Amino acid sequence: MHIKEEHNLIRQSVRDFAEQVIHPKAQELDEKAQFSEDITRQMGEMGLMGMVIPKKYGGQEMDYLSYIIAVEELARIDSSQAATIAAHNSLGIGPIYYFGNEIQKEKYLPQLCTGEKLWAFGLTEPNAGSDSRGSKTTANLESGKWVINGSKIFITNGSSKMSAGASVQTISGRKEDGRKEYSCIIVEKGTKGFTSRTMKGKMLWRASDTSELFFDNCTVPEENLLGQRGNGSKIMLSTLDRGRLSIGAMGLGLAQGAYELALKYAKERHQFGQAIGKFQAIAFKISDMATKIEAARRLLYHACWLVDTGQPFSKEAAMAKLYCSEVAREVADEAVQVHGGYGLMKDYDIERFYRDQRILQIGEGTSEIQRLVISRHLGI
Amino acid sequence: MKILVCITHVPDTTSKIAFTDDNTKFDKNGVQFIIGPYDDYALARAVELKEAHGGSVTVLNVGTAETEPTIRKALAIGADDAIRVDAEPLDSYSVARNIAHYAKEGAYDLILMGRESIDFNSGLVHGMVGELLNLPSFSPVMQLDIEGDTAKMSREIEGGKEFLEVKLPFVAGCQEPIAEWKIPNMRGIMTARTKPLNVVPATEETVQVSAEKFELPPEKGEVKLVDPENPAELVNLLNNEAKVL
């Protein structure tokens, strides 16, 4: 693995922050389904936003592995806060940095890198999940302005007081061959015709902000087009490729956290006159957890190394996302088993981990879509 | 104001302690090292004082190359530069002599460190450095403010607190609540990359003390749980078995 001294310091610092600042509030925020502006601001002050963005736009100019380690360490303690950071960096900041023009970067990135404001990526629609090209939101260019109509769903960081807007995937017309033309358009909060609503009733990521976005003749200037007209699909695919690594990091971090909880509990809990970890039935579960986590970590960090060295990484990112999220499920499930009845109670962190892992095989491309992406790379 | 903060490189507080070489050396295998927690308070206060009054913070560690990640963390927290005196910190006196040599060279206004390291806990170095530099030294300092060339501090003493006023320069061994520990942020970690870390030779080769043997405390015995409804049993056990009443 390509770990430098600096990466260890990043890990230790984010770990200290997560344990000292986030952990004392995680259970309560989850219970109340409450997004915390205070913690989000503190994550901004820690420099967890815009980690890979150049300093001239207010970022930290770190490598991708540093960012992934930070997300991993947040998820080791609380997936909701990790989701806020992963979505803001990969889906909010990412498309503006990689596809925005200089004016857009200078206008939006500095406030997004300090954590003063959050940004969302509007892709999924009520009837367009894995089939993202089945989306219906349209943008028509009328008298030098885009008029947007439609709605988006399951959008992270779209509706809190800190949300400043979203990059929205739209159908902007038809190509010459008659196929739909997709374009990505920047919509700022407060634009007439743009509203957002926080989604309630989630079983997981309850302290992160998940929202619906509505566009009703929402009109923005023509220059709000992100990248070239017609390259919306390219922006989406590129954004998701990188985003997958951060979801992989969330799986890895959650698995690590669940494993540590199980290990601690196995040493403390006594049955039949000894610590339950002394029984092979439990010891072997924990050995399997540790082994899977090590394998997942190496796969994910290898994909990051490909990114950091400018090599193709799409296949490895899909593999890392698939494997880390499935390891998260397996480890959280067995960690609950180790905890027995107590693992089903909200007083124990593992109960929250068990719920939080479930999105990781669904969000930013389901496990099935990851297998599809991988199989296409394999020439099937 | 030029502040020198001396830091130790010590095992994490949760480390499992073991010894090697016939119980004469600490077993570093698998141990995570950190900035000494008391030194960390001193560093945090030094950074706050620099932010309030201007000046610079230099960290100094007497140690081999393996302490450099710990020094780099101190730079990420906010120190401006660092000195590593290239020597194994084998006894308090040789460490103090090395610190005093480089502290004199740097002509610092304030020399801070933890009240003691958490590995060998002798708590001697601040006093020795003060003596070697002919400066007053105080420990454990729990509050420290600077006004011009004067410091106001409070110190824990038997049964209470002492409030002092003292002219700079001086040496202080610090403890909580002098400041809150600082977690390095990402910007600090990135800037620490390029801050100077100067490695200098040890001036004091003579080590006057050597450890003959280390011994771990005896393992804790079995815990007996007494039913809360049965205080008589508790009294009986404390009286007749533990014999502490």
Coordinates of C-alpha atoms in Angstrom, one line a residue, chain A residues 5-6 9-10 12-14 16-17 20 45-47 51 58 60-62, chain B residues 32 68-70 72-73 76 181 183-187 189-193:
Chain A
E5 CA 3.7 9.4 7.2
E6 CA 1.3 12.2 6.3
L9 CA -1.3 11.8 10.6
I10 CA -4.5 12.5 8.6
Q12 CA -5.1 10.0 13.5
S13 CA -6.4 13.6 13.3
V14 CA -9.8 12.7 11.7
D16 CA -9.6 12.1 17.1
F17 CA -12.1 14.5 15.7
Q20 CA -14.2 13.6 20.4
E45 CA -12.9 23.9 9.9
M46 CA -11.1 20.6 10.1
G47 CA -10.5 21.0 6.3
M51 CA -9.7 18.0 0.3
G58 CA -9.7 27.2 -1.1
Q60 CA -6.4 21.5 0.8
E61 CA -4.7 20.1 -2.4
M62 CA -4.3 16.6 -0.9
Chain B
Q32 CA 1.7 3.6 18.8
E68 CA 9.9 12.6 13.5
P69 CA 6.2 11.7 12.9
T70 CA 5.5 13.0 16.4
R72 CA 5.6 16.6 12.4
K73 CA 2.3 16.4 14.3
A76 CA 0.7 20.5 12.1
W181 CA -5.6 19.8 23.2
I183 CA -6.4 18.3 16.7
P184 CA -4.4 19.2 13.6
N185 CA -6.6 20.2 10.7
M186 CA -5.9 19.3 7.1
R187 CA -4.4 22.7 6.3
I189 CA -1.0 18.9 8.1
M190 CA -0.2 20.2 4.6
T191 CA 1.8 23.2 5.8
A192 CA 3.7 21.0 8.3
R193 CA 5.2 19.3 5.3

